Coordinates of C-alpha atoms in Angstrom, one line a residue:
A1 CA 0.0 0.0 0.0
T2 CA 1.0 3.6 -0.5
I3 CA 0.1 6.6 1.6
G4 CA 1.2 9.8 -0.1
R5 CA 5.0 9.5 -0.6
Y6 CA 5.3 6.5 1.7
D7 CA 5.3 2.8 0.6
I8 CA 4.0 0.6 3.5
Y9 CA 5.9 -2.6 4.0
A10 CA 4.8 -4.3 7.2
E11 CA 3.0 -3.8 10.5
L12 CA 5.5 -3.3 13.3
G13 CA 2.9 -3.4 16.2
S14 CA -0.4 -2.2 17.3
G15 CA -2.1 -1.0 20.5
G16 CA -5.5 0.2 21.7
M17 CA -5.6 3.4 19.6
A18 CA -3.2 2.9 16.7
S19 CA -0.9 0.7 14.6
V20 CA 2.6 1.3 13.6
F21 CA 3.9 0.4 10.1
L22 CA 7.4 0.2 8.6
A23 CA 7.5 2.3 5.4
L24 CA 9.8 3.7 2.9
D25 CA 9.9 7.5 2.4
L26 CA 10.0 7.6 -1.4
A27 CA 11.2 11.2 -1.6
L28 CA 14.2 10.7 0.7
D29 CA 14.7 6.9 0.2
R30 CA 14.8 6.1 3.9
K31 CA 12.9 3.8 6.3
V32 CA 10.3 5.5 8.5
A33 CA 7.7 4.3 11.0
I34 CA 4.1 5.5 10.4
K35 CA 1.6 5.5 13.2
V36 CA -2.0 5.3 12.0
L37 CA -5.0 5.9 14.2
A38 CA -7.3 2.9 14.3
P39 CA -10.2 3.4 11.7
N40 CA -12.8 2.6 14.3
L41 CA -11.5 5.6 16.4
A42 CA -11.0 8.0 13.5
S43 CA -14.7 8.9 13.3
A44 CA -14.6 10.7 16.7
P45 CA -13.1 14.2 16.4
D46 CA -11.7 14.0 20.0
N47 CA -9.7 10.9 19.1
V48 CA -8.2 12.6 16.0
T49 CA -7.4 15.7 18.0
R50 CA -5.7 13.6 20.7
F51 CA -3.8 11.7 18.0
R52 CA -2.6 14.8 16.3
R53 CA -1.6 16.4 19.6
E54 CA 0.6 13.3 20.3
A55 CA 2.6 14.2 17.1
K56 CA 2.8 17.9 18.0
V57 CA 4.0 17.1 21.6
A58 CA 6.6 14.7 20.5
A59 CA 7.8 16.8 17.6
A60 CA 8.4 19.7 20.0
L61 CA 11.0 17.6 21.8
D62 CA 14.4 17.5 20.1
H63 CA 16.4 15.0 22.2
P64 CA 18.5 12.0 21.1
N65 CA 16.5 9.7 23.4
I66 CA 13.0 10.8 22.4
I67 CA 11.4 9.5 19.2
G68 CA 11.7 12.0 16.3
I69 CA 8.5 13.0 14.5
L70 CA 9.1 13.8 10.8
A71 CA 5.6 14.7 9.5
V72 CA 1.9 14.6 10.1
G73 CA -0.4 13.1 7.5
E74 CA -2.4 15.3 5.3
D75 CA -4.9 12.7 4.1
P76 CA -8.4 13.7 5.3
S77 CA -9.5 10.0 5.3
L78 CA -6.6 8.7 7.4
A79 CA -5.1 10.1 10.6
F80 CA -1.3 9.3 10.7
F81 CA 2.1 10.7 11.4
V82 CA 5.6 9.7 10.4
M83 CA 8.3 9.0 12.9
K84 CA 12.0 8.1 12.7
Y85 CA 12.3 4.4 12.3
V86 CA 14.2 2.8 15.2
E87 CA 15.6 -0.6 14.2
G88 CA 15.8 -2.6 17.4
S89 CA 13.6 -4.0 20.2
T90 CA 11.4 -2.7 22.9
L91 CA 12.7 -3.2 26.4
D92 CA 9.8 -5.5 27.4
S93 CA 10.7 -7.8 24.5
V94 CA 14.4 -7.8 25.5
I95 CA 13.4 -8.8 29.1
A96 CA 11.0 -11.4 27.8
A97 CA 13.7 -13.0 25.5
E98 CA 16.7 -12.7 27.9
G99 CA 15.2 -12.5 31.4
A100 CA 16.5 -10.3 34.1
Q101 CA 19.2 -7.8 33.1
S102 CA 22.4 -6.8 34.8
I103 CA 22.5 -4.0 37.4
P104 CA 24.7 -1.8 35.1
F105 CA 22.2 -2.3 32.3
A106 CA 19.3 -1.3 34.5
R107 CA 21.2 1.7 35.8
S108 CA 21.9 2.8 32.3
V109 CA 18.3 2.5 31.2
L110 CA 17.0 4.3 34.3
A111 CA 19.6 7.2 33.9
T112 CA 19.0 7.6 30.2
T113 CA 15.2 7.5 30.6
A114 CA 15.4 10.0 33.5
R115 CA 17.5 12.4 31.5
A116 CA 15.1 12.3 28.5
L117 CA 12.1 12.7 30.8
H118 CA 13.7 15.6 32.6
Y119 CA 14.3 17.3 29.2
A120 CA 10.6 16.8 28.4
H121 CA 9.5 18.0 31.8
Q122 CA 11.5 21.2 31.4
R123 CA 9.4 21.8 28.3
G124 CA 6.1 21.1 30.1
V125 CA 5.5 17.6 28.7
I126 CA 4.5 14.7 31.0
H127 CA 4.6 11.4 29.2
R128 CA 2.2 9.5 31.5
D129 CA 2.9 6.1 30.0
V130 CA 6.5 5.2 30.7
K131 CA 6.8 1.5 30.6
P132 CA 9.2 -1.1 29.0
A133 CA 6.9 -1.4 25.9
N134 CA 7.5 2.3 25.2
L135 CA 11.3 2.2 25.6
M136 CA 13.1 1.1 22.4
L137 CA 16.7 -0.1 22.3
D138 CA 18.3 0.5 18.8
L139 CA 20.9 -1.8 17.4
E140 CA 23.7 0.2 19.0
G141 CA 22.0 -0.1 22.4
R142 CA 20.7 3.5 22.5
L143 CA 17.4 4.0 24.4
I144 CA 14.6 5.9 22.7
I145 CA 11.3 6.8 24.5
T146 CA 8.3 6.3 22.2
D147 CA 4.5 6.7 22.3
F148 CA 3.5 10.1 23.6
G149 CA -0.1 9.1 22.9
I150 CA -1.3 10.1 26.4
A151 CA 1.3 12.8 27.1
K152 CA 0.1 16.0 28.7
M153 CA 1.3 19.5 28.1
E154 CA 1.2 21.3 31.4
D155 CA -0.4 24.4 29.8
A156 CA -2.7 22.6 27.4
Q157 CA -6.4 21.9 28.0
G158 CA -6.9 18.2 28.5
L159 CA -9.0 15.9 26.4
T160 CA -9.6 13.7 29.4
I161 CA -12.2 14.2 32.1
T162 CA -10.8 15.6 35.4
G163 CA -10.5 12.7 37.9
S164 CA -10.4 10.1 35.2
V165 CA -7.6 7.6 35.0
I166 CA -5.6 7.1 31.8
G167 CA -2.4 5.0 31.4
T168 CA -1.1 1.5 32.2
P169 CA -2.0 0.6 35.8
H170 CA 1.2 -1.4 36.6
Y171 CA 3.4 1.6 35.6
M172 CA 1.3 4.6 36.9
C173 CA 2.5 6.9 39.7
P174 CA 0.1 7.0 42.6
E175 CA -1.3 10.5 41.6
Q176 CA -2.1 9.3 38.1
F177 CA -3.6 6.0 39.4
N178 CA -5.9 8.0 41.7
G179 CA -7.0 10.5 39.0
L180 CA -5.1 13.4 40.6
P181 CA -3.0 16.0 38.8
I182 CA 0.5 14.9 38.0
T183 CA 3.7 16.7 37.4
G184 CA 7.2 15.9 36.2

């Protein structure tokens, strides 16, 4: 399939709101990842707004350990955005395949994640879904934080109801789990 200037090759993964595909940017001859909002959710304007906000939030963060956003789709019938393609594995798949990791590895992951999140927090962005499935390790071992789908800009009006809980329960901070305001 082709979307604009992108040839779609394969599905890399999917979640509750979207699927991510490996594609080739025909204009620049490079691999990219394209995140596409699930068709059953695209009919609700709030979902499309939240999805586009994810792209804008992540695109505003220029950090080597945060996924790079390259473009937002212009196709009116399909909500998508284009990200840098990270060849590698998610941290949860590394742990599933290899089991417990060494203490130096865990320290490195925690320190790198903390530096990248600190950078985001300084710019008013709270990720709200930090978990091993959203941490990628590229082929050189660099860590990249992905999936800003439920990120919150401190000064932006939310699309969730005050007091509602959004995120992955096993990885939420207590404030988030209890529907209270959260900060960096």
